[in-house]
């Protein structure tokens, strides 16, 4: 007969009962039996901290466990794990630090806090031998953090490309399929509840940069200031360029790109043209995906829902169970994820070597194209192909040039010359092409 150990009960305090918090609350209740069968653990939600305890909530939460004081969670000696799901920097940061100081483990989905203040959180976790679970902070339901830190533990990761913002991916998919202008696609995303009423963090690329910071620290063991990430969003993207990209066999995605080069790291978020047969090109709508190149495992693609109540809560609960297993085995919690990172240099965007899509709006006159080609050539930019489109007005005609690989600072020099020319009617549109 197999001897079974007694079921252990782990006490949880949840800070924040919005989209993700109420998903966690529901999963811990609705899946209690299967969690117990799989892990031998029971979870008891001891306290829930919210801004407004009087608010009507679904699911219903017993009044007795609701509080508006985060300190009620970290001061409660029975609570083993504090789950931070309020978002933002304050008071999330202070609450997590106090939780460690009071001997609690912490689980968070707060990518903004991890990106900007991750170092101090992990230092404090290490100092108190506690764990900080962060699976839900990047790509919601996709277990990308576990894959990077555990599944690929022996691999050296050279680069990864991620579609890590569902709102932007929805907007770009709609612009490519319908076709919609940016504003129409954003409105549709808001109408379907994907984009916030103030969607700035998403469409300006900041949310993707937060997630890139977390992924790069784990994939490359690197520490760097968050502000060293180059960030461009999709706000200025024109339907015209989405359509031309398509005609040329490409799709535009907002990518979070991390590359480990010999002389430093490339960390950048920007709209990127991908060939239609690239594994990320078919990631549509609100879905997320991360393409990883690891030296032993090879190319890997992680795909799934990057946001929403249950996908995100699923990742939070997986961290809770992981930590609870360690607590129940009285096992030492391993060093937290960022504790072994070393300071690494982030290369300036001018050093990036890429192929480019360039759209010039020029006067339809003899010699104009020749002068553009001459300027590009003078700065070492080699042309892969040239495409002249139907004039959009009597004033200018679009000319599209795809280049071979070139260094970005050389392209910038060429364009600053070209953009000043009399026959160039608008600032040239530039998009990096990734293969
Ligand atoms: P919501 O805005 O839906 O919920 C926030 C919750 O926090 C609410 O319950 C609110 O209380 C509570 N709260 C806010 N400020 C305080 C405070 N000062 N003290 C106590 N309680 C407070 O957020 P989400 O659930 O969407 O996001 C939570 C975290 O998860 C964020 O870090 C977010 O970036 C991250 N995340 C979210 C995803 C998603 O799909 N939504 C996906 C991946 C990560 P009250 O209910 O009383 O207003
Ligand atoms: N705003 C984010 C998105 C939520 O659209 O992907 C998940 O982090």
Coordinates of C-alpha atoms and ligand atoms in Angstrom, one line a residue:
X1 CA 0.0 0.0 0.0
X2 CA 1.3 3.4 -0.9
X3 CA 1.6 5.7 2.1
X4 CA 0.1 9.1 1.6
X5 CA 1.1 12.2 3.6
X6 CA -1.6 14.3 5.2
X7 CA -3.1 17.1 3.2
X8 CA -1.4 20.4 4.1
X9 CA -3.4 23.7 4.1
X10 CA -1.6 26.8 2.7
X11 CA -3.0 30.2 3.6
X12 CA -3.2 32.8 0.9
X13 CA -3.8 36.6 1.0
X14 CA -5.0 38.2 -2.2
X15 CA -4.3 41.9 -2.9
X16 CA -6.6 43.0 -5.6
X17 CA -9.8 41.4 -6.8
X18 CA -10.3 42.8 -10.3
X19 CA -10.0 40.9 -13.5
X20 CA -7.1 38.7 -12.5
X21 CA -7.7 38.6 -8.7
X22 CA -11.3 37.4 -9.1
X23 CA -10.1 34.7 -11.6
X24 CA -7.6 33.5 -9.0
X25 CA -10.3 33.5 -6.3
X26 CA -12.6 31.5 -8.5
X27 CA -9.9 28.9 -9.6
X28 CA -8.8 28.3 -6.1
X29 CA -12.5 27.6 -5.2
X30 CA -13.7 25.8 -8.3
X31 CA -10.6 23.7 -8.8
X32 CA -9.8 23.0 -5.2
X33 CA -10.5 19.2 -5.5
X34 CA -8.3 18.7 -8.6
X35 CA -5.6 20.9 -7.2
X36 CA -5.7 18.8 -4.0
X37 CA -5.6 15.5 -6.0
X38 CA -2.6 16.7 -8.0
X39 CA -0.6 18.4 -5.4
X40 CA -1.8 17.1 -2.0
X41 CA -2.4 20.7 -1.0
X42 CA -5.4 22.7 0.1
X43 CA -5.6 26.5 -0.2
X44 CA -7.5 28.7 2.2
X45 CA -8.1 32.3 1.2
X46 CA -7.6 34.1 4.5
X47 CA -7.9 37.7 3.4
X48 CA -8.6 39.8 0.3
X49 CA -7.5 43.4 0.1
X50 CA -9.4 45.8 -2.3
X51 CA -9.7 49.5 -2.7
X52 CA -13.4 49.5 -2.0
X53 CA -14.7 46.6 0.2
X54 CA -18.3 47.8 -0.2
X55 CA -18.3 47.2 -4.0
X56 CA -20.7 44.5 -5.3
X57 CA -18.5 41.6 -6.5
X58 CA -19.0 38.6 -8.6
X59 CA -18.1 36.0 -7.3
X60 CA -19.4 37.0 -3.9
X61 CA -16.7 37.2 -1.2
X62 CA -17.5 36.9 2.5
X63 CA -17.4 40.3 4.1
X64 CA -15.3 39.0 6.9
X65 CA -12.2 38.4 4.8
X66 CA -12.3 41.8 2.9
X67 CA -10.1 44.6 4.0
X68 CA -8.8 47.8 2.5
X69 CA -5.5 47.7 4.3
X70 CA -2.6 45.9 2.6
X71 CA -0.9 45.6 6.0
X72 CA -3.7 43.2 7.1
X73 CA -2.2 40.7 4.7
X74 CA 1.5 41.0 5.6
X75 CA 0.8 41.3 9.3
X76 CA -1.3 38.2 9.4
X77 CA 1.0 35.4 10.8
X78 CA -1.1 32.7 9.3
X79 CA -0.7 33.9 5.7
X80 CA 2.0 32.0 3.8
X81 CA 1.7 33.6 0.3
X82 CA 0.7 37.1 -0.6
X83 CA -0.7 37.5 -4.1
X84 CA -0.3 41.0 -5.5
X85 CA -2.8 41.8 -8.2
X86 CA -3.5 45.5 -7.9
X87 CA -1.0 46.7 -10.6
X88 CA 1.0 49.9 -10.8
X89 CA 4.1 50.8 -8.7
X90 CA 2.6 52.1 -5.4
X91 CA 1.5 50.6 -3.1
X92 CA 2.2 47.3 -4.8
X93 CA 6.0 47.7 -4.3
X94 CA 5.8 48.5 -0.6
X95 CA 3.3 45.7 0.0
X96 CA 5.6 43.1 -1.7
X97 CA 8.6 44.3 0.2
X98 CA 6.8 44.2 3.5
X99 CA 5.4 40.8 2.7
X100 CA 9.0 39.5 2.3
X101 CA 10.1 41.2 5.5
X102 CA 7.2 39.5 7.3
X103 CA 8.2 36.1 6.1
X104 CA 5.7 35.7 3.2
X105 CA 6.3 34.4 -0.3
X106 CA 4.8 36.6 -3.0
X107 CA 3.2 36.0 -6.4
X108 CA 2.6 38.9 -8.8
X109 CA 1.4 39.6 -12.3
X110 CA 2.7 43.1 -12.2
X111 CA 5.0 43.5 -15.2
X112 CA 5.3 47.2 -14.8
X113 CA 6.7 46.9 -11.3
X114 CA 8.9 43.9 -12.2
X115 CA 10.4 45.8 -15.2
X116 CA 11.0 49.0 -13.3
X117 CA 11.8 47.8 -9.8
X118 CA 12.5 44.1 -10.3
X119 CA 16.0 44.3 -8.9
X120 CA 15.0 45.5 -5.4
X121 CA 12.1 43.0 -5.2
X122 CA 14.4 40.1 -6.0
X123 CA 17.1 41.4 -3.6
X124 CA 14.6 41.5 -0.8
X125 CA 13.2 38.1 -1.7
X126 CA 16.7 36.6 -1.6
X127 CA 17.5 38.3 1.6
X128 CA 14.5 36.7 3.3
X129 CA 14.8 33.3 1.5
X130 CA 11.4 33.8 -0.1
X131 CA 10.1 33.2 -3.6
X132 CA 8.7 35.8 -6.0
X133 CA 6.4 34.0 -8.5
X134 CA 6.0 36.0 -11.7
X135 CA 4.7 33.6 -14.4
X136 CA 1.5 35.7 -15.0
X137 CA 3.5 38.9 -15.7
X138 CA 4.4 37.9 -19.3
X139 CA 2.0 36.3 -21.8
X140 CA -0.8 35.4 -19.4
X141 CA -1.6 31.7 -19.7
X142 CA 1.6 30.8 -21.6
X143 CA 4.1 29.2 -19.2
X144 CA 7.0 31.2 -20.8
X145 CA 8.7 32.1 -17.5
X146 CA 8.9 28.4 -16.4
X147 CA 10.1 27.4 -19.8
X148 CA 13.0 29.9 -19.8
X149 CA 14.1 29.3 -16.2
X150 CA 13.4 25.6 -15.9
X151 CA 12.6 23.9 -19.2
X152 CA 15.5 25.5 -21.0
X153 CA 17.8 25.8 -17.9
X154 CA 20.9 24.4 -19.6
X155 CA 20.4 26.3 -22.8
X156 CA 22.1 29.5 -23.9
X157 CA 19.4 31.6 -25.5
X158 CA 20.7 33.8 -28.3
X159 CA 17.5 35.6 -29.1
X160 CA 13.8 35.8 -28.8
X161 CA 11.0 37.6 -30.6
X162 CA 7.7 38.1 -28.9
X163 CA 4.2 39.2 -29.7
X164 CA 3.5 40.1 -26.1
X165 CA 0.7 42.6 -26.2
X166 CA -2.7 41.2 -27.2
X167 CA -4.3 44.6 -27.7
X168 CA -1.7 45.7 -30.3
X169 CA -1.9 42.3 -32.0
X170 CA -5.6 42.6 -32.3
X171 CA -5.4 46.1 -33.8
X172 CA -2.7 45.0 -36.3
X173 CA -4.6 41.9 -37.3
X174 CA -7.7 44.0 -37.8
X175 CA -5.8 46.6 -39.9
X176 CA -4.4 43.8 -42.0
X177 CA -7.7 41.9 -42.5
X178 CA -10.5 44.4 -42.9
X179 CA -8.6 46.7 -43.8
X180 CA -9.1 49.3 -41.1
X181 CA -7.3 52.6 -40.3
X182 CA -5.5 52.6 -36.9
X183 CA -8.3 54.6 -35.2
X184 CA -11.1 52.2 -36.4
X185 CA -9.1 49.1 -35.3
X186 CA -8.5 50.6 -31.9
X187 CA -12.2 51.4 -31.5
X188 CA -13.1 47.8 -32.3
X189 CA -10.5 46.6 -29.8
X190 CA -12.0 48.9 -27.1
X191 CA -15.6 47.8 -28.1
X192 CA -14.6 44.2 -27.5
X193 CA -13.1 45.0 -24.1
X194 CA -9.5 44.2 -25.2
X195 CA -8.1 47.7 -25.1
X196 CA -8.4 50.0 -22.1
X197 CA -10.3 53.3 -22.5
X198 CA -6.8 54.8 -22.0
X199 CA -4.8 52.4 -24.1
X200 CA -1.6 54.4 -24.1
X201 CA 0.6 51.8 -22.3
X202 CA -0.4 49.2 -24.9
X203 CA -0.3 51.1 -28.2
X204 CA 2.8 53.1 -27.3
X205 CA 4.7 49.9 -26.7
X206 CA 5.4 50.4 -23.0
X207 CA 3.5 47.3 -21.9
X208 CA 5.5 45.2 -24.4
X209 CA 8.8 46.9 -23.1
X210 CA 7.8 45.9 -19.5
X211 CA 7.4 42.3 -20.7
X212 CA 10.6 42.4 -22.7
X213 CA 12.5 43.6 -19.6
X214 CA 11.3 40.6 -17.7
X215 CA 12.0 38.1 -20.5
X216 CA 15.5 39.5 -21.2
X217 CA 16.6 39.3 -17.6
X218 CA 15.5 35.7 -17.4
X219 CA 16.7 34.6 -20.9
X220 CA 20.1 36.4 -20.8
X221 CA 20.7 36.6 -17.0
X222 CA 21.1 40.3 -17.6
X223 CA 20.5 43.4 -15.5
X224 CA 20.0 46.7 -17.2
X225 CA 18.0 49.9 -16.7
X226 CA 14.4 49.7 -18.0
X227 CA 14.9 53.0 -19.9
X228 CA 17.7 51.4 -22.0
X229 CA 15.1 49.6 -24.0
X230 CA 14.2 51.2 -27.3
X231 CA 10.4 51.6 -27.6
X232 CA 8.2 52.5 -30.5
X233 CA 4.5 51.9 -30.6
X234 CA 1.9 51.4 -33.3
X235 CA 0.0 54.7 -32.9
X236 CA 1.4 56.3 -36.0
X237 CA 1.0 53.2 -38.3
X238 CA -0.8 53.9 -41.6
X239 CA -3.2 51.5 -43.2
X240 CA -1.3 52.2 -46.4
X241 CA 1.9 50.6 -45.1
X242 CA 0.0 47.6 -43.7
X243 CA -1.4 47.1 -47.3
X244 CA 1.9 47.6 -49.1
X245 CA 3.6 45.3 -46.6
X246 CA 1.0 42.6 -47.5
X247 CA 1.5 43.1 -51.2
X248 CA 5.2 42.5 -50.7
X249 CA 4.6 39.3 -48.8
X250 CA 5.0 40.7 -45.2
X251 CA 2.8 41.2 -42.2
X252 CA 3.4 44.0 -39.5
X253 CA 3.6 42.9 -35.9
X254 CA 4.6 44.8 -32.8
X255 CA 7.6 42.8 -31.6
X256 CA 9.5 42.7 -28.4
X257 CA 13.0 41.7 -29.5
X258 CA 15.8 40.5 -27.3
X259 CA 19.2 39.5 -28.8
X260 CA 22.4 38.6 -27.1
X261 CA 25.3 39.7 -29.3
X262 CA 29.1 39.5 -28.6
X263 CA 29.3 43.2 -27.6
X264 CA 26.0 43.6 -25.7
X265 CA 22.3 43.2 -25.8
X266 CA 19.7 44.4 -28.3
X267 CA 16.5 45.2 -26.6
X268 CA 13.8 46.8 -28.6
X269 CA 10.1 47.1 -29.2
X270 CA 8.8 48.4 -32.5
X271 CA 6.4 47.6 -35.4
X272 CA 8.3 45.0 -37.5
X273 CA 7.7 43.5 -40.9
X274 CA 7.8 39.7 -40.9
X275 CA 7.6 37.5 -44.0
X276 CA 4.3 35.8 -44.2
X277 CA 5.9 32.4 -43.7
X278 CA 7.5 33.4 -40.4
X279 CA 6.1 31.4 -37.4
X280 CA 4.9 34.6 -35.7
X281 CA 3.1 35.9 -38.8
X282 CA 0.0 33.7 -38.2
X283 CA -0.4 34.8 -34.6
X284 CA -3.6 36.7 -34.9
X285 CA -6.1 38.7 -32.8
X286 CA -5.4 38.9 -29.1
X287 CA -3.1 35.9 -29.1
X288 CA 0.5 36.2 -27.9
X289 CA 3.5 34.1 -28.9
X290 CA 7.2 34.1 -28.2
X291 CA 9.7 32.6 -30.6
X292 CA 12.9 31.5 -28.8
X293 CA 16.2 30.3 -30.2
X294 CA 18.1 28.1 -27.6
X295 CA 21.4 26.5 -28.4
X296 CA 20.5 23.0 -27.5
X297 CA 16.7 22.8 -27.8
X298 CA 16.8 24.8 -31.1
X299 CA 13.8 26.9 -32.2
X300 CA 10.8 27.0 -30.0
X301 CA 7.4 28.7 -30.3
X302 CA 5.2 29.4 -27.3
X303 CA 1.6 30.4 -28.2
X304 CA -1.5 31.2 -26.3
X305 CA -3.7 33.7 -24.6
X306 CA -1.6 36.5 -23.1
X307 CA -4.3 38.2 -21.1
X308 CA -7.8 37.9 -19.6
X309 CA -9.2 36.6 -16.4
X310 CA -8.7 32.9 -16.5
X311 CA -5.5 32.6 -18.7
X312 CA -3.7 35.1 -16.4
X313 CA -5.2 33.6 -13.2
X314 CA -4.1 30.1 -14.4
X315 CA -0.5 31.4 -14.3
X316 CA -0.9 33.0 -10.9
X317 CA -2.3 29.8 -9.5
X318 CA 0.5 27.7 -10.9
X319 CA 3.0 29.9 -9.0
X320 CA 0.9 29.6 -5.9
X321 CA 0.9 25.8 -6.1
X322 CA 4.7 25.7 -6.9
X323 CA 5.5 27.8 -3.8
X324 CA 3.1 25.8 -1.7
X325 CA 4.8 22.5 -2.7
X326 CA 8.1 23.9 -1.5
X327 CA 6.5 25.1 1.8
X328 CA 4.9 21.7 2.4
X329 CA 8.1 19.9 1.8
X330 CA 9.9 22.3 4.0
X331 CA 12.3 22.6 1.1
X332 CA 14.5 25.6 0.7
X333 CA 13.1 27.9 -1.9
X334 CA 15.6 28.2 -4.7
X335 CA 17.3 31.6 -5.3
X336 CA 14.8 33.9 -6.9
X337 CA 14.9 34.3 -10.7
X338 CA 16.7 37.6 -11.0
X339 CA 19.2 37.0 -8.2
X340 CA 22.0 35.7 -10.5
X341 CA 21.8 38.4 -13.2
X342 CA 24.8 40.5 -14.1
X343 CA 24.9 44.0 -15.4
X344 CA 25.1 43.9 -19.3
X345 CA 25.4 46.7 -21.9
X346 CA 22.4 47.5 -24.0
X347 CA 23.5 48.6 -27.5
X348 CA 22.1 51.9 -28.8
X349 CA 19.5 51.6 -31.5
X350 CA 22.0 53.1 -34.0
X351 CA 24.1 50.0 -33.8
X352 CA 21.2 47.7 -34.8
X353 CA 21.7 46.0 -38.2
X354 CA 18.5 45.2 -40.0
X355 CA 16.8 45.2 -43.4
X356 CA 14.4 48.1 -43.8
X357 CA 11.2 49.0 -45.6
X358 CA 11.3 52.7 -46.6
X359 CA 8.3 54.6 -48.0
X360 CA 9.1 57.9 -49.7
X361 CA 6.4 60.3 -50.8
X362 CA 8.1 62.1 -53.7
X363 CA 7.3 64.3 -56.6
X364 CA 6.6 62.2 -59.7
X365 CA 9.5 63.6 -61.7
X366 CA 12.5 62.3 -63.6
X367 CA 15.7 61.9 -61.5
X368 CA 14.0 61.8 -58.0
X369 CA 14.5 58.1 -57.6
X370 CA 18.1 58.3 -58.8
X371 CA 18.9 61.0 -56.2
X372 CA 17.4 58.9 -53.4
X373 CA 19.4 55.8 -54.5
X374 CA 22.5 57.9 -54.7
X375 CA 22.0 59.2 -51.1
X376 CA 21.4 55.6 -49.8
X377 CA 24.4 54.3 -51.7
X378 CA 26.6 57.1 -50.3
X379 CA 25.8 55.9 -46.8
X380 CA 26.4 52.3 -47.6
X381 CA 22.7 51.3 -47.9
X382 CA 22.2 48.7 -50.6
X383 CA 18.8 48.4 -52.3
X384 CA 17.1 45.0 -52.5
X385 CA 14.0 46.1 -54.5
X386 CA 12.1 49.3 -55.6
X387 CA 8.3 49.5 -56.0
X388 CA 6.6 52.6 -57.3
X389 CA 2.9 52.7 -56.5
X390 CA 0.0 54.6 -58.1
X391 CA 0.0 58.3 -57.1
X392 CA -2.3 59.1 -54.1
X393 CA -2.6 62.7 -55.1
X394 CA -1.2 65.0 -57.8
X395 CA 1.4 66.2 -55.3
X396 CA 3.3 62.9 -54.6
X397 CA 3.7 59.3 -55.4
X398 CA 4.7 56.5 -53.0
X399 CA 8.0 54.8 -53.7
X400 CA 8.9 51.8 -51.6
X401 CA 12.4 50.6 -51.2
X402 CA 13.4 47.4 -49.4
X403 CA 17.0 47.4 -48.4
X404 CA 19.6 44.8 -47.6
X405 CA 21.0 44.7 -44.1
X406 CA 22.4 48.1 -43.0
X407 CA 23.4 49.7 -39.8
X408 CA 20.7 51.9 -38.4
X409 CA 22.9 55.0 -37.9
X410 CA 23.9 54.9 -41.5
X411 CA 20.3 54.8 -42.6
X412 CA 19.5 57.7 -40.3
X413 CA 22.3 59.8 -41.9
X414 CA 21.0 59.0 -45.4
X415 CA 17.4 59.8 -44.4
X416 CA 18.2 63.0 -42.8
X417 CA 19.7 64.1 -46.1
X418 CA 16.8 62.6 -48.2
X419 CA 14.1 64.1 -46.0
X420 CA 15.4 67.6 -46.6
X421 CA 15.3 67.3 -50.4
X422 CA 12.7 69.5 -52.2
X423 CA 11.1 66.6 -54.1
X424 CA 10.5 64.5 -50.9
X425 CA 7.1 65.6 -49.8
X426 CA 6.7 63.8 -46.4
X427 CA 8.9 62.4 -43.8
X428 CA 10.0 58.9 -45.0
X429 CA 8.3 56.0 -43.3
X430 CA 10.8 53.4 -41.9
X431 CA 10.1 50.0 -40.7
X432 CA 12.6 47.3 -39.7
X433 CA 12.3 43.9 -41.3
X434 CA 13.0 40.7 -39.3
X435 CA 13.6 37.3 -40.9
Ligands
LIG1 P1 -8.0 45.5 -12.2 O1 -8.0 47.0 -12.4 O2 -9.1 44.7 -12.8 O3 -8.2 45.2 -10.6 C1 -7.4 45.9 -9.6 C2 -7.8 45.4 -8.2 O4 -6.9 46.0 -7.3 C3 -9.2 45.8 -7.8 O5 -9.8 44.8 -7.1 C4 -9.0 47.0 -6.9 O6 -9.9 47.2 -5.9 C5 -7.7 46.7 -6.3 N1 -6.9 47.8 -5.9 C6 -6.4 48.8 -6.7 N2 -5.6 49.7 -6.0 C7 -5.7 49.2 -4.7 C8 -5.1 49.7 -3.5 N3 -4.4 50.8 -3.4 N4 -5.3 48.9 -2.4 C9 -6.1 47.8 -2.4 N5 -6.6 47.3 -3.5 C10 -6.4 48.0 -4.6 O7 -6.6 44.9 -12.5 P2 -6.3 43.6 -13.3 O8 -6.8 42.4 -12.6 O9 -6.6 43.7 -14.7 O10 -4.6 43.6 -13.2 C11 -4.0 43.2 -12.0 C12 -2.5 43.0 -12.4 O11 -2.4 41.9 -13.3 C13 -1.8 44.2 -13.0 O12 -0.5 44.2 -12.5 C14 -1.8 43.9 -14.5 O13 -0.8 44.5 -15.2 C15 -1.6 42.4 -14.4 N6 -2.1 41.7 -15.6 C16 -3.4 41.8 -16.0 C17 -3.8 41.1 -17.1 C18 -5.3 41.2 -17.5 O14 -5.6 40.5 -18.5 N7 -6.1 42.0 -16.9 C19 -2.9 40.2 -17.8 C20 -1.6 40.1 -17.3 C21 -1.2 40.8 -16.2 P3 -11.5 47.5 -6.2 O15 -12.0 46.2 -6.7 O16 -12.1 47.8 -4.9 O17 -11.6 48.6 -7.2
LIG2 N1 -2.8 45.1 -22.0 C1 -2.2 43.8 -22.0 C2 -2.4 43.2 -23.4 C3 -2.7 42.9 -21.0 O1 -3.2 43.8 -24.2 O2 -1.8 42.2 -23.8 C4 -1.9 41.7 -20.7 O3 -0.7 42.1 -20.1

